JSON list of C-alpha atoms in Angstrom, two decimals:
[
{"chain": "A", "resi": 1, "resn": "MET", "atom": "CA", "xyz": [0.00, 0.00, 0.00]},
{"chain": "A", "resi": 2, "resn": "SER", "atom": "CA", "xyz": [1.42, 3.37, -1.00]},
{"chain": "A", "resi": 3, "resn": "ALA", "atom": "CA", "xyz": [2.10, 6.19, 1.45]},
{"chain": "A", "resi": 4, "resn": "ARG", "atom": "CA", "xyz": [-0.61, 8.26, -0.23]},
{"chain": "A", "resi": 5, "resn": "THR", "atom": "CA", "xyz": [-3.18, 5.48, 0.16]},
{"chain": "A", "resi": 6, "resn": "LYS", "atom": "CA", "xyz": [-2.28, 5.24, 3.85]},
{"chain": "A", "resi": 7, "resn": "ALA", "atom": "CA", "xyz": [-2.51, 9.03, 4.09]},
{"chain": "A", "resi": 8, "resn": "ARG", "atom": "CA", "xyz": [-6.00, 9.00, 2.59]},
{"chain": "A", "resi": 9, "resn": "LYS", "atom": "CA", "xyz": [-7.03, 6.43, 5.22]},
{"chain": "A", "resi": 10, "resn": "ARG", "atom": "CA", "xyz": [-5.60, 8.66, 7.96]},
{"chain": "A", "resi": 11, "resn": "ALA", "atom": "CA", "xyz": [-7.40, 11.70, 6.55]},
{"chain": "A", "resi": 12, "resn": "LEU", "atom": "CA", "xyz": [-10.62, 9.63, 6.37]},
{"chain": "A", "resi": 13, "resn": "ASP", "atom": "CA", "xyz": [-10.18, 8.67, 10.03]},
{"chain": "A", "resi": 14, "resn": "ILE", "atom": "CA", "xyz": [-9.66, 12.30, 11.08]},
{"chain": "A", "resi": 15, "resn": "LEU", "atom": "CA", "xyz": [-12.67, 13.59, 9.14]},
{"chain": "A", "resi": 16, "resn": "PHE", "atom": "CA", "xyz": [-14.87, 10.70, 10.25]},
{"chain": "A", "resi": 17, "resn": "GLN", "atom": "CA", "xyz": [-13.94, 11.16, 13.92]},
{"chain": "A", "resi": 18, "resn": "ALA", "atom": "CA", "xyz": [-14.70, 14.87, 13.80]},
{"chain": "A", "resi": 19, "resn": "ASP", "atom": "CA", "xyz": [-18.03, 14.24, 12.08]},
{"chain": "A", "resi": 20, "resn": "VAL", "atom": "CA", "xyz": [-19.21, 11.47, 14.40]},
{"chain": "A", "resi": 21, "resn": "ARG", "atom": "CA", "xyz": [-18.02, 13.15, 17.60]},
{"chain": "A", "resi": 22, "resn": "GLY", "atom": "CA", "xyz": [-19.24, 16.58, 16.56]},
{"chain": "A", "resi": 23, "resn": "ASP", "atom": "CA", "xyz": [-15.76, 18.01, 17.15]},
{"chain": "A", "resi": 24, "resn": "GLU", "atom": "CA", "xyz": [-13.92, 20.55, 15.06]},
{"chain": "A", "resi": 25, "resn": "VAL", "atom": "CA", "xyz": [-11.70, 18.92, 12.43]},
{"chain": "A", "resi": 26, "resn": "ALA", "atom": "CA", "xyz": [-8.81, 21.10, 13.65]},
{"chain": "A", "resi": 27, "resn": "THR", "atom": "CA", "xyz": [-9.15, 19.60, 17.15]},
{"chain": "A", "resi": 28, "resn": "ILE", "atom": "CA", "xyz": [-8.91, 16.02, 15.88]},
{"chain": "A", "resi": 29, "resn": "LEU", "atom": "CA", "xyz": [-6.08, 17.05, 13.54]},
{"chain": "A", "resi": 30, "resn": "ALA", "atom": "CA", "xyz": [-4.09, 18.50, 16.47]},
{"chain": "A", "resi": 31, "resn": "ALA", "atom": "CA", "xyz": [-4.52, 15.28, 18.46]},
{"chain": "A", "resi": 32, "resn": "GLU", "atom": "CA", "xyz": [-3.38, 13.24, 15.47]},
{"chain": "A", "resi": 33, "resn": "ALA", "atom": "CA", "xyz": [-0.37, 15.53, 14.99]},
{"chain": "A", "resi": 34, "resn": "GLN", "atom": "CA", "xyz": [0.67, 14.83, 18.57]},
{"chain": "A", "resi": 35, "resn": "ARG", "atom": "CA", "xyz": [0.32, 11.11, 18.03]},
{"chain": "A", "resi": 36, "resn": "ALA", "atom": "CA", "xyz": [2.18, 11.28, 14.71]},
{"chain": "A", "resi": 37, "resn": "ALA", "atom": "CA", "xyz": [5.13, 12.99, 16.39]},
{"chain": "A", "resi": 38, "resn": "ASN", "atom": "CA", "xyz": [5.61, 9.75, 18.35]},
{"chain": "A", "resi": 39, "resn": "GLU", "atom": "CA", "xyz": [5.42, 7.55, 15.23]},
{"chain": "A", "resi": 40, "resn": "PRO", "atom": "CA", "xyz": [8.32, 8.55, 12.97]},
{"chain": "A", "resi": 41, "resn": "ALA", "atom": "CA", "xyz": [7.90, 5.41, 10.84]},
{"chain": "A", "resi": 42, "resn": "ARG", "atom": "CA", "xyz": [4.53, 6.73, 9.64]},
{"chain": "A", "resi": 43, "resn": "GLU", "atom": "CA", "xyz": [5.77, 10.23, 8.82]},
{"chain": "A", "resi": 44, "resn": "ALA", "atom": "CA", "xyz": [5.34, 9.92, 5.05]},
{"chain": "A", "resi": 45, "resn": "SER", "atom": "CA", "xyz": [1.66, 9.10, 5.31]},
{"chain": "A", "resi": 46, "resn": "TRP", "atom": "CA", "xyz": [1.12, 11.69, 8.04]},
{"chain": "A", "resi": 47, "resn": "LEU", "atom": "CA", "xyz": [2.47, 14.58, 5.96]},
{"chain": "A", "resi": 48, "resn": "TYR", "atom": "CA", "xyz": [0.08, 13.96, 3.08]},
{"chain": "A", "resi": 49, "resn": "ALA", "atom": "CA", "xyz": [-2.85, 13.24, 5.44]},
{"chain": "A", "resi": 50, "resn": "ARG", "atom": "CA", "xyz": [-2.25, 16.60, 7.07]},
{"chain": "A", "resi": 51, "resn": "GLU", "atom": "CA", "xyz": [-2.05, 18.31, 3.66]},
{"chain": "A", "resi": 52, "resn": "ILE", "atom": "CA", "xyz": [-5.41, 16.78, 2.71]},
{"chain": "A", "resi": 53, "resn": "VAL", "atom": "CA", "xyz": [-7.14, 17.74, 5.94]},
{"chain": "A", "resi": 54, "resn": "ASP", "atom": "CA", "xyz": [-5.67, 21.26, 5.97]},
{"chain": "A", "resi": 55, "resn": "GLY", "atom": "CA", "xyz": [-6.80, 21.66, 2.35]},
{"chain": "A", "resi": 56, "resn": "ILE", "atom": "CA", "xyz": [-10.31, 20.56, 3.23]},
{"chain": "A", "resi": 57, "resn": "ILE", "atom": "CA", "xyz": [-10.44, 22.94, 6.20]},
{"chain": "A", "resi": 58, "resn": "ASP", "atom": "CA", "xyz": [-9.25, 25.83, 4.01]},
{"chain": "A", "resi": 59, "resn": "ASN", "atom": "CA", "xyz": [-11.66, 25.08, 1.16]},
{"chain": "A", "resi": 60, "resn": "GLN", "atom": "CA", "xyz": [-14.60, 23.34, 2.81]},
{"chain": "A", "resi": 61, "resn": "GLY", "atom": "CA", "xyz": [-17.23, 25.75, 1.52]},
{"chain": "A", "resi": 62, "resn": "GLU", "atom": "CA", "xyz": [-16.26, 25.23, -2.14]},
{"chain": "A", "resi": 63, "resn": "ILE", "atom": "CA", "xyz": [-15.73, 21.48, -1.65]},
{"chain": "A", "resi": 64, "resn": "ASP", "atom": "CA", "xyz": [-19.13, 21.00, -0.01]},
{"chain": "A", "resi": 65, "resn": "GLU", "atom": "CA", "xyz": [-20.79, 23.14, -2.67]},
{"chain": "A", "resi": 66, "resn": "GLN", "atom": "CA", "xyz": [-19.34, 20.93, -5.41]},
{"chain": "A", "resi": 67, "resn": "ILE", "atom": "CA", "xyz": [-20.46, 17.75, -3.63]},
{"chain": "A", "resi": 68, "resn": "THR", "atom": "CA", "xyz": [-23.95, 19.12, -3.00]},
{"chain": "A", "resi": 69, "resn": "THR", "atom": "CA", "xyz": [-24.28, 20.32, -6.59]},
{"chain": "A", "resi": 70, "resn": "PHE", "atom": "CA", "xyz": [-23.33, 16.98, -8.13]},
{"chain": "A", "resi": 71, "resn": "ALA", "atom": "CA", "xyz": [-24.82, 14.57, -5.57]},
{"chain": "A", "resi": 72, "resn": "LYS", "atom": "CA", "xyz": [-28.26, 15.00, -7.16]},
{"chain": "A", "resi": 73, "resn": "ASP", "atom": "CA", "xyz": [-30.92, 15.01, -4.44]},
{"chain": "A", "resi": 74, "resn": "TRP", "atom": "CA", "xyz": [-28.49, 13.88, -1.73]},
{"chain": "A", "resi": 75, "resn": "PRO", "atom": "CA", "xyz": [-27.79, 16.62, 0.81]},
{"chain": "A", "resi": 76, "resn": "LEU", "atom": "CA", "xyz": [-24.59, 16.20, 2.80]},
{"chain": "A", "resi": 77, "resn": "SER", "atom": "CA", "xyz": [-26.59, 15.52, 5.95]},
{"chain": "A", "resi": 78, "resn": "ARG", "atom": "CA", "xyz": [-28.21, 12.41, 4.39]},
{"chain": "A", "resi": 79, "resn": "MET", "atom": "CA", "xyz": [-24.92, 10.83, 3.29]},
{"chain": "A", "resi": 80, "resn": "PRO", "atom": "CA", "xyz": [-23.15, 8.27, 5.44]},
{"chain": "A", "resi": 81, "resn": "ALA", "atom": "CA", "xyz": [-20.30, 9.94, 7.35]},
{"chain": "A", "resi": 82, "resn": "VAL", "atom": "CA", "xyz": [-17.71, 7.79, 5.56]},
{"chain": "A", "resi": 83, "resn": "ASP", "atom": "CA", "xyz": [-19.04, 8.76, 2.13]},
{"chain": "A", "resi": 84, "resn": "ARG", "atom": "CA", "xyz": [-19.11, 12.43, 3.08]},
{"chain": "A", "resi": 85, "resn": "ALA", "atom": "CA", "xyz": [-15.48, 12.28, 4.25]},
{"chain": "A", "resi": 86, "resn": "LEU", "atom": "CA", "xyz": [-14.33, 10.38, 1.15]},
{"chain": "A", "resi": 87, "resn": "LEU", "atom": "CA", "xyz": [-16.10, 12.80, -1.17]},
{"chain": "A", "resi": 88, "resn": "ARG", "atom": "CA", "xyz": [-14.38, 15.71, 0.58]},
{"chain": "A", "resi": 89, "resn": "ILE", "atom": "CA", "xyz": [-10.96, 14.06, 0.29]},
{"chain": "A", "resi": 90, "resn": "ALA", "atom": "CA", "xyz": [-11.29, 13.20, -3.38]},
{"chain": "A", "resi": 91, "resn": "THR", "atom": "CA", "xyz": [-12.92, 16.51, -4.28]},
{"chain": "A", "resi": 92, "resn": "TRP", "atom": "CA", "xyz": [-10.00, 18.33, -2.66]},
{"chain": "A", "resi": 93, "resn": "GLU", "atom": "CA", "xyz": [-7.57, 16.19, -4.66]},
{"chain": "A", "resi": 94, "resn": "ILE", "atom": "CA", "xyz": [-9.45, 16.80, -7.92]},
{"chain": "A", "resi": 95, "resn": "LEU", "atom": "CA", "xyz": [-9.82, 20.54, -7.46]},
{"chain": "A", "resi": 96, "resn": "TYR", "atom": "CA", "xyz": [-6.71, 21.54, -5.51]},
{"chain": "A", "resi": 97, "resn": "ASN", "atom": "CA", "xyz": [-3.95, 18.95, -5.92]},
{"chain": "A", "resi": 98, "resn": "ASP", "atom": "CA", "xyz": [-2.46, 18.87, -9.40]},
{"chain": "A", "resi": 99, "resn": "GLU", "atom": "CA", "xyz": [0.00, 16.13, -8.35]},
{"chain": "A", "resi": 100, "resn": "VAL", "atom": "CA", "xyz": [-2.78, 13.53, -8.15]},
{"chain": "A", "resi": 101, "resn": "PRO", "atom": "CA", "xyz": [-4.40, 12.47, -11.43]},
{"chain": "A", "resi": 102, "resn": "THR", "atom": "CA", "xyz": [-8.18, 12.75, -11.27]},
{"chain": "A", "resi": 103, "resn": "ALA", "atom": "CA", "xyz": [-8.63, 9.06, -12.10]},
{"chain": "A", "resi": 104, "resn": "VAL", "atom": "CA", "xyz": [-6.42, 8.10, -9.16]},
{"chain": "A", "resi": 105, "resn": "ALA", "atom": "CA", "xyz": [-8.34, 10.35, -6.74]},
{"chain": "A", "resi": 106, "resn": "ILE", "atom": "CA", "xyz": [-11.63, 8.81, -7.87]},
{"chain": "A", "resi": 107, "resn": "ASP", "atom": "CA", "xyz": [-10.35, 5.21, -7.82]},
{"chain": "A", "resi": 108, "resn": "GLU", "atom": "CA", "xyz": [-8.87, 5.57, -4.33]},
{"chain": "A", "resi": 109, "resn": "ALA", "atom": "CA", "xyz": [-12.11, 7.06, -2.97]},
{"chain": "A", "resi": 110, "resn": "VAL", "atom": "CA", "xyz": [-14.22, 4.33, -4.57]},
{"chain": "A", "resi": 111, "resn": "GLU", "atom": "CA", "xyz": [-12.00, 1.57, -3.17]},
{"chain": "A", "resi": 112, "resn": "LEU", "atom": "CA", "xyz": [-12.13, 3.07, 0.34]},
{"chain": "A", "resi": 113, "resn": "ALA", "atom": "CA", "xyz": [-15.92, 3.43, 0.04]},
{"chain": "A", "resi": 114, "resn": "LYS", "atom": "CA", "xyz": [-16.21, -0.25, -0.88]},
{"chain": "A", "resi": 115, "resn": "GLU", "atom": "CA", "xyz": [-14.01, -1.20, 2.06]},
{"chain": "A", "resi": 116, "resn": "PHE", "atom": "CA", "xyz": [-15.46, 1.04, 4.77]},
{"chain": "A", "resi": 117, "resn": "SER", "atom": "CA", "xyz": [-19.00, 2.05, 3.79]},
{"chain": "A", "resi": 118, "resn": "THR", "atom": "CA", "xyz": [-22.23, 0.59, 2.44]},
{"chain": "A", "resi": 119, "resn": "ASP", "atom": "CA", "xyz": [-22.67, -1.77, -0.50]},
{"chain": "A", "resi": 120, "resn": "GLU", "atom": "CA", "xyz": [-23.98, 1.11, -2.63]},
{"chain": "A", "resi": 121, "resn": "SER", "atom": "CA", "xyz": [-21.31, 3.62, -1.60]},
{"chain": "A", "resi": 122, "resn": "GLY", "atom": "CA", "xyz": [-18.72, 2.72, -4.22]},
{"chain": "A", "resi": 123, "resn": "ALA", "atom": "CA", "xyz": [-21.09, 3.47, -7.08]},
{"chain": "A", "resi": 124, "resn": "PHE", "atom": "CA", "xyz": [-22.45, 6.59, -5.37]},
{"chain": "A", "resi": 125, "resn": "VAL", "atom": "CA", "xyz": [-18.98, 8.03, -4.69]},
{"chain": "A", "resi": 126, "resn": "ASN", "atom": "CA", "xyz": [-17.87, 7.20, -8.23]},
{"chain": "A", "resi": 127, "resn": "GLY", "atom": "CA", "xyz": [-20.87, 8.94, -9.78]},
{"chain": "A", "resi": 128, "resn": "VAL", "atom": "CA", "xyz": [-20.55, 12.13, -7.74]},
{"chain": "A", "resi": 129, "resn": "LEU", "atom": "CA", "xyz": [-16.79, 12.39, -8.29]},
{"chain": "A", "resi": 130, "resn": "ALA", "atom": "CA", "xyz": [-17.10, 11.70, -12.02]},
{"chain": "A", "resi": 131, "resn": "ARG", "atom": "CA", "xyz": [-19.56, 14.59, -12.35]},
{"chain": "A", "resi": 132, "resn": "ILE", "atom": "CA", "xyz": [-17.27, 16.88, -10.32]},
{"chain": "A", "resi": 133, "resn": "ALA", "atom": "CA", "xyz": [-14.30, 15.89, -12.49]},
{"chain": "A", "resi": 134, "resn": "ARG", "atom": "CA", "xyz": [-16.19, 16.58, -15.72]},
{"chain": "A", "resi": 135, "resn": "SER", "atom": "CA", "xyz": [-17.19, 20.03, -14.50]},
{"chain": "A", "resi": 136, "resn": "SER", "atom": "CA", "xyz": [-13.72, 21.11, -13.38]}
]
């Protein structure tokens, strides 16, 4: 598993925790940063996870607007928390990270949705992200 794949999982965990607990993402991110300082072997995945989460924090309004626009009749509040987090991660990568090819961002999100969310989540995430990618 690549460092970026591991980083996406870490970012997913941070976003999911904040969502489920009702905490600020920045609070969970700070706790994870403290933990990461004690795990130098995982530094490569931590750096990209932090970049993802910081990017989502900085651009959440635009990211959520894109998701809401292209999720056709699915408001963010109705989506499973895992799907919502994965859509935010991949949308950030598509819109704000030129180093990640769009197809890779979508594929990684779909695979994580299949692994961690509902049976229908892979197709849902793929459809929303494909529409976002076509519009950008």
